[in-house]
Short mmCIF file of C-alpha atoms in Angstrom, two decimals:
data_model
loop_
_atom_site.label_atom_id
_atom_site.label_comp_id
_atom_site.label_asym_id
_atom_site.label_seq_id
_atom_site.Cartn_x
_atom_site.Cartn_y
_atom_site.Cartn_z
CA UNK A 1 -6.84 -21.29 -22.19
CA UNK A 2 -7.47 -24.60 -24.50
CA UNK A 3 -11.05 -24.90 -25.59
CA UNK A 4 -11.24 -28.57 -25.09
CA UNK A 5 -10.53 -27.77 -21.12
CA UNK A 6 -13.43 -25.19 -21.52
CA UNK A 7 -16.14 -27.30 -22.69
CA UNK A 8 -14.97 -30.30 -20.06
CA UNK A 9 -15.76 -27.78 -17.62
CA UNK A 10 -18.98 -27.47 -18.84
CA UNK A 11 -19.54 -31.03 -18.81
CA UNK A 12 -18.48 -31.32 -15.35
CA UNK A 13 -20.10 -28.38 -13.75
CA UNK A 14 -22.84 -27.18 -16.24
CA UNK A 15 -23.61 -24.09 -17.75
CA UNK A 16 -23.83 -20.95 -17.49
CA UNK A 17 -20.30 -20.80 -15.80
CA UNK A 18 -18.01 -18.41 -15.14
CA UNK A 19 -14.23 -19.84 -15.15
CA UNK A 20 -10.65 -17.89 -14.49
CA UNK A 21 -7.11 -18.71 -15.61
CA UNK A 22 -4.92 -18.23 -12.35
CA UNK A 23 -1.46 -18.47 -14.72
CA UNK A 24 -2.81 -15.55 -16.88
CA UNK A 25 -3.45 -13.15 -13.86
CA UNK A 26 -0.21 -14.49 -12.82
CA UNK A 27 1.72 -13.81 -15.96
CA UNK A 28 -0.07 -10.28 -16.24
CA UNK A 29 1.54 -9.43 -12.47
CA UNK A 30 4.66 -10.47 -13.31
CA UNK A 31 4.99 -8.42 -16.34
CA UNK A 32 3.71 -5.55 -14.59
CA UNK A 33 6.16 -5.60 -12.13
CA UNK A 34 8.86 -6.26 -14.72
CA UNK A 35 8.02 -3.17 -16.56
CA UNK A 36 8.64 -1.17 -13.27
CA UNK A 37 11.67 -3.13 -11.84
CA UNK A 38 13.90 -0.26 -12.38
CA UNK A 39 11.79 2.04 -9.90
CA UNK A 40 12.60 -0.30 -7.00
CA UNK A 41 10.23 -2.37 -5.39
CA UNK A 42 6.84 -1.23 -6.15
CA UNK A 43 3.35 -2.13 -4.47
CA UNK A 44 0.33 -3.48 -6.48
CA UNK A 45 -3.08 -2.93 -4.97
CA UNK A 46 -5.19 -4.94 -6.92
CA UNK A 47 -8.63 -2.72 -7.85
CA UNK A 48 -11.46 -4.99 -6.46
CA UNK A 49 -14.12 -3.29 -8.86
CA UNK A 50 -12.60 -5.22 -11.62
CA UNK A 51 -13.34 -8.56 -10.27
CA UNK A 52 -14.57 -9.30 -6.50
CA UNK A 53 -14.98 -12.92 -6.73
CA UNK A 54 -13.70 -14.26 -3.20
CA UNK A 55 -11.66 -17.04 -4.94
CA UNK A 56 -9.91 -14.66 -7.37
CA UNK A 57 -8.75 -11.90 -4.43
CA UNK A 58 -7.94 -15.08 -2.48
CA UNK A 59 -5.63 -16.11 -5.14
CA UNK A 60 -4.40 -12.27 -5.80
CA UNK A 61 -3.72 -12.35 -2.49
CA UNK A 62 -1.39 -14.94 -2.21
CA UNK A 63 0.42 -13.62 -4.91
CA UNK A 64 1.72 -10.76 -2.27
CA UNK A 65 -0.82 -7.74 -3.69
CA UNK A 66 -2.60 -5.45 -1.40
CA UNK A 67 -6.32 -4.41 -2.23
CA UNK A 68 -7.78 -1.07 -3.39
CA UNK A 69 -11.46 -0.87 -2.49
CA UNK A 70 -14.20 2.04 -3.01
CA UNK A 71 -16.62 0.72 -0.34
CA UNK A 72 -17.11 -0.83 3.01
CA UNK A 73 -18.42 -4.44 1.16
CA UNK A 74 -15.06 -4.44 -0.55
CA UNK A 75 -13.54 -3.88 2.42
CA UNK A 76 -15.06 -6.93 4.52
CA UNK A 77 -14.57 -8.79 0.97
CA UNK A 78 -10.79 -8.32 1.13
CA UNK A 79 -11.00 -9.23 5.09
CA UNK A 80 -12.51 -12.47 4.09
CA UNK A 81 -10.27 -13.37 1.52
CA UNK A 82 -7.31 -12.81 4.15
CA UNK A 83 -5.79 -9.45 3.01
CA UNK A 84 -4.35 -7.63 6.08
CA UNK A 85 -5.87 -4.27 7.26
CA UNK A 86 -3.30 -2.32 6.57
CA UNK A 87 -2.81 -3.77 3.31
CA UNK A 88 -6.56 -2.51 2.14
CA UNK A 89 -6.61 1.30 0.63
CA UNK A 90 -10.00 2.94 0.70
CA UNK A 91 -10.98 5.13 -1.57
CA UNK A 92 -14.22 5.89 -1.30
CA UNK A 93 -16.37 8.82 -3.49
CA UNK A 94 -19.03 11.44 -1.82
CA UNK A 95 -19.75 8.38 0.80
CA UNK A 96 -21.13 9.73 4.63
CA UNK A 97 -18.64 10.35 7.45
CA UNK A 98 -20.45 7.25 9.15
CA UNK A 99 -18.91 5.06 6.71
CA UNK A 100 -15.62 6.53 6.76
CA UNK A 101 -15.53 6.06 10.52
CA UNK A 102 -16.82 2.37 9.94
CA UNK A 103 -13.54 2.16 7.59
CA UNK A 104 -10.96 3.38 10.28
CA UNK A 105 -12.46 1.06 12.70
CA UNK A 106 -11.86 -1.77 10.63
CA UNK A 107 -8.11 -0.68 10.31
CA UNK A 108 -7.54 -0.03 6.62
CA UNK A 109 -5.70 2.91 4.81
CA UNK A 110 -8.26 6.08 4.24
CA UNK A 111 -7.90 7.66 0.68
CA UNK A 112 -10.00 10.84 0.58
CA UNK A 113 -10.93 12.63 -2.45
CA UNK A 114 -12.73 16.28 -1.36
CA UNK A 115 -11.70 18.95 1.13
CA UNK A 116 -15.10 18.42 2.52
CA UNK A 117 -14.36 15.21 3.51
CA UNK A 118 -11.57 15.54 5.02
CA UNK A 119 -12.48 17.94 7.04
CA UNK A 120 -14.99 16.10 8.76
CA UNK A 121 -12.54 13.22 9.22
CA UNK A 122 -9.94 15.77 10.60
CA UNK A 123 -12.85 16.76 13.63
CA UNK A 124 -13.63 12.80 14.02
CA UNK A 125 -9.59 12.13 13.98
CA UNK A 126 -7.40 14.94 14.51
CA UNK A 127 -3.88 14.62 13.04
CA UNK A 128 -4.32 11.18 12.12
CA UNK A 129 -2.82 9.56 9.06
CA UNK A 130 -4.49 9.64 5.25
CA UNK A 131 -4.10 9.57 1.63
CA UNK A 132 -5.47 12.18 -0.44
CA UNK A 133 -6.59 11.50 -4.40
CA UNK A 134 -6.15 14.73 -6.35
CA UNK A 135 -7.41 15.65 -9.83
CA UNK A 136 -4.69 16.08 -12.20
CA UNK A 137 -6.83 17.96 -14.64
CA UNK A 138 -5.98 15.32 -17.23
CA UNK A 139 -8.45 14.07 -20.06
CA UNK A 140 -7.80 10.43 -21.06
CA UNK A 141 -9.50 7.25 -21.19
CA UNK A 142 -11.48 4.64 -23.06
CA UNK A 143 -14.77 6.89 -23.21
CA UNK A 144 -16.92 9.80 -21.35
CA UNK A 145 -17.79 7.64 -18.50
CA UNK A 146 -14.22 6.32 -17.94
CA UNK A 147 -12.39 9.80 -18.01
CA UNK A 148 -12.26 10.39 -14.19
CA UNK A 149 -9.16 12.60 -14.20
CA UNK A 150 -10.54 16.08 -15.52
CA UNK A 151 -11.45 19.19 -14.05
CA UNK A 152 -15.00 18.48 -13.90
CA UNK A 153 -15.06 14.96 -13.03
CA UNK A 154 -16.52 15.05 -9.35
CA UNK A 155 -13.10 12.24 -8.68
CA UNK A 156 -10.39 13.85 -6.99
CA UNK A 157 -9.49 17.41 -5.30
CA UNK A 158 -8.37 20.32 -7.42
CA UNK A 159 -4.64 21.53 -7.81
CA UNK A 160 -6.32 24.90 -6.49
CA UNK A 161 -7.49 23.44 -3.09
CA UNK A 162 -4.22 21.79 -2.35
CA UNK A 163 -3.02 24.58 -0.63
CA UNK A 164 -5.79 24.50 2.05
CA UNK A 165 -4.37 20.96 2.90
CA UNK A 166 -1.05 22.30 3.45
CA UNK A 167 -2.82 24.53 6.04
CA UNK A 168 -4.33 22.05 7.58
CA UNK A 169 -1.45 19.81 8.16
CA UNK A 170 0.94 23.00 9.35
CA UNK A 171 -2.01 23.18 11.87
CA UNK A 172 -1.82 19.50 12.76
CA UNK A 173 -5.48 18.78 11.43
CA UNK A 174 -4.64 16.23 9.51
CA UNK A 175 -1.15 14.17 8.24
CA UNK A 176 -1.11 13.31 4.81
CA UNK A 177 0.91 10.52 4.30
CA UNK A 178 -0.25 9.29 0.91
CA UNK A 179 -0.74 10.85 -2.36
CA UNK A 180 -3.07 9.42 -5.30
CA UNK A 181 -3.92 9.86 -8.84
CA UNK A 182 -6.49 7.98 -10.94
CA UNK A 183 -7.26 9.39 -14.28
CA UNK A 184 -9.42 7.23 -15.87
CA UNK A 185 -9.49 3.76 -17.55
CA UNK A 186 -8.35 2.14 -20.93
CA UNK A 187 -5.57 4.55 -21.48
CA UNK A 188 -3.23 3.99 -23.85
CA UNK A 189 -1.48 7.07 -24.26
CA UNK A 190 1.47 6.98 -21.89
CA UNK A 191 2.09 10.60 -21.62
CA UNK A 192 -0.84 11.03 -19.94
CA UNK A 193 0.21 8.68 -17.13
CA UNK A 194 3.40 10.40 -16.69
CA UNK A 195 1.83 14.11 -16.64
CA UNK A 196 -0.28 12.56 -13.73
CA UNK A 197 2.81 11.38 -11.89
CA UNK A 198 4.59 14.95 -12.62
CA UNK A 199 1.49 16.07 -11.31
CA UNK A 200 1.88 14.23 -8.21
CA UNK A 201 5.21 14.08 -7.68
CA UNK A 202 5.03 18.10 -7.38
CA UNK A 203 2.16 18.25 -5.06
CA UNK A 204 3.72 15.61 -2.90
CA UNK A 205 6.75 17.90 -2.39
CA UNK A 206 4.29 20.37 -0.32
CA UNK A 207 3.59 17.63 2.34
CA UNK A 208 6.08 16.87 4.99
CA UNK A 209 5.42 12.99 5.85
CA UNK A 210 4.65 11.40 2.50
CA UNK A 211 5.66 7.81 2.61
CA UNK A 212 3.19 7.10 -0.20
CA UNK A 213 2.71 8.05 -3.85
CA UNK A 214 -0.30 5.86 -5.76
CA UNK A 215 -0.15 6.31 -9.33
CA UNK A 216 -3.64 4.38 -9.65
CA UNK A 217 -4.23 2.01 -12.45
CA UNK A 218 -6.37 2.40 -15.91
CA UNK A 219 -3.83 0.82 -18.48
CA UNK A 220 -5.41 -0.21 -21.60
CA UNK A 221 -5.79 -3.91 -22.52
CA UNK A 222 -6.75 -5.10 -25.97
CA UNK A 223 -10.44 -6.29 -26.33
CA UNK A 224 -10.16 -7.91 -29.77
CA UNK A 225 -7.29 -8.70 -31.94
CA UNK A 226 -5.29 -5.93 -33.02
CA UNK A 227 -6.56 -3.90 -30.36
CA UNK A 228 -4.22 -0.92 -28.72
CA UNK A 229 -2.61 -1.42 -25.18
CA UNK A 230 -0.48 0.47 -22.55
CA UNK A 231 3.27 0.16 -23.57
CA UNK A 232 4.35 -0.61 -19.86
CA UNK A 233 8.02 -1.18 -20.84
CA UNK A 234 8.13 2.37 -22.29
CA UNK A 235 5.93 3.52 -19.47
CA UNK A 236 8.18 2.08 -16.83
CA UNK A 237 11.20 3.75 -18.22
CA UNK A 238 9.53 7.25 -18.05
CA UNK A 239 7.82 6.93 -14.25
CA UNK A 240 11.09 5.59 -13.30
CA UNK A 241 12.58 8.76 -14.43
CA UNK A 242 10.13 10.97 -12.74
CA UNK A 243 10.10 9.02 -9.75
CA UNK A 244 13.97 9.07 -9.09
CA UNK A 245 14.28 12.48 -9.59
CA UNK A 246 11.60 13.36 -6.65
CA UNK A 247 12.48 10.90 -4.45
CA UNK A 248 15.96 12.83 -4.64
CA UNK A 249 14.46 16.07 -4.07
CA UNK A 250 12.15 14.76 -1.41
CA UNK A 251 15.07 13.08 0.32
CA UNK A 252 12.90 10.51 1.85
CA UNK A 253 12.29 6.63 0.92
CA UNK A 254 8.84 6.62 -0.82
CA UNK A 255 7.05 3.62 -1.37
CA UNK A 256 5.34 3.72 -4.95
CA UNK A 257 1.95 1.99 -5.33
CA UNK A 258 -0.18 0.92 -8.52
CA UNK A 259 -3.54 -0.10 -8.64
CA UNK A 260 -4.25 -2.47 -11.72
CA UNK A 261 -7.36 -4.03 -12.18
CA UNK A 262 -8.88 -4.96 -15.64
CA UNK A 263 -5.55 -4.96 -16.70
CA UNK A 264 -4.76 -8.10 -14.10
CA UNK A 265 -7.89 -9.95 -14.91
CA UNK A 266 -9.57 -9.10 -18.24
CA UNK A 267 -7.80 -11.66 -20.37
CA UNK A 268 -8.15 -14.44 -17.80
CA UNK A 269 -12.03 -14.97 -17.58
CA UNK A 270 -14.44 -16.93 -19.63
CA UNK A 271 -18.28 -17.29 -19.88
CA UNK A 272 -19.64 -19.99 -20.94
CA UNK A 273 -23.35 -20.59 -22.19
CA UNK A 274 -25.42 -23.33 -23.90
CA UNK A 275 -27.63 -22.25 -26.93
CA UNK A 276 -31.11 -23.28 -26.28
CA UNK A 277 -32.75 -22.61 -29.78
CA UNK A 278 -31.65 -20.97 -32.54
CA UNK A 279 -34.91 -18.34 -33.40
CA UNK A 280 -35.69 -17.28 -37.06
CA UNK A 281 -36.72 -13.81 -36.94
CA UNK A 282 -38.14 -11.80 -40.00
CA UNK A 283 -34.64 -10.93 -41.27
CA UNK A 284 -32.07 -12.30 -39.41
CA UNK A 285 -31.51 -15.38 -36.49
CA UNK A 286 -31.05 -15.13 -32.76
CA UNK A 287 -28.88 -17.72 -30.32
CA UNK A 288 -31.27 -17.95 -27.13
CA UNK A 289 -28.94 -19.15 -24.51
CA UNK A 290 -29.31 -19.88 -20.54
CA UNK A 291 -28.20 -16.56 -19.77
CA UNK A 292 -29.01 -12.87 -19.65
CA UNK A 293 -28.14 -9.96 -17.90
CA UNK A 294 -28.72 -11.62 -14.44
CA UNK A 295 -25.46 -13.47 -15.01
CA UNK A 296 -23.78 -11.13 -16.76
CA UNK A 297 -24.96 -7.38 -16.10
CA UNK A 298 -21.54 -5.26 -15.70
CA UNK A 299 -20.93 -4.90 -19.69
#
């Protein structure tokens, strides 16, 4: 965005101020869809955790995206932004059954990531349709905090527990219509994505009513000039091959879903502050601004 426009916004609205370039968000979405065009009509579920500003959610909804959420609060934000309940996928981790019941009442798609929560769910909603999140045992991501697909992660159902779910489905206790994987954030190695996709496709063959395969998000964006990023064009080619092989073997029409979050919004945001004083320390100077962690806590 032109620096003159940024300064003009401060003149009009004051500071500190968050500004977002909607055209950048739109162009990122177009680029993303183009990268996977060979796989057919994919569905993008924007990961609300990346930026849950209500105006941004309304704009992303206007781009025909769905929503990926992890809490009741994000569900309600999504509904307020105009998303239909059926276009929201709720993927909690470790929440109580009462919260899951509330999500069911709100009409969103339920995506559970533990045998324990699925057993509870099946007792309250026998043979209801759900997604399951599997753990692909992949160790990748920007740092240890964002690597969530490895065997010791709290996220996802371990592969060795999948047969328990197969048995539950045969006994009509659950109906698994979607299968999901998310290995981490800031992954630039496309082979990690491909490995996760292969794992999910192979596991999906074990279930009889799969309609959706959700390959999650975690695509790397550059944080500075010369930084690495995920090669989406190459990734799209490789995922398409694996997806087409899976569809041929499963012999049903399947919706392919992705959950980009930071990929869509990270390069679109600006946070502008004013320097109140330049304070001279003993060895260096400090720019003292009209903001702090009260405005910018997430990083």
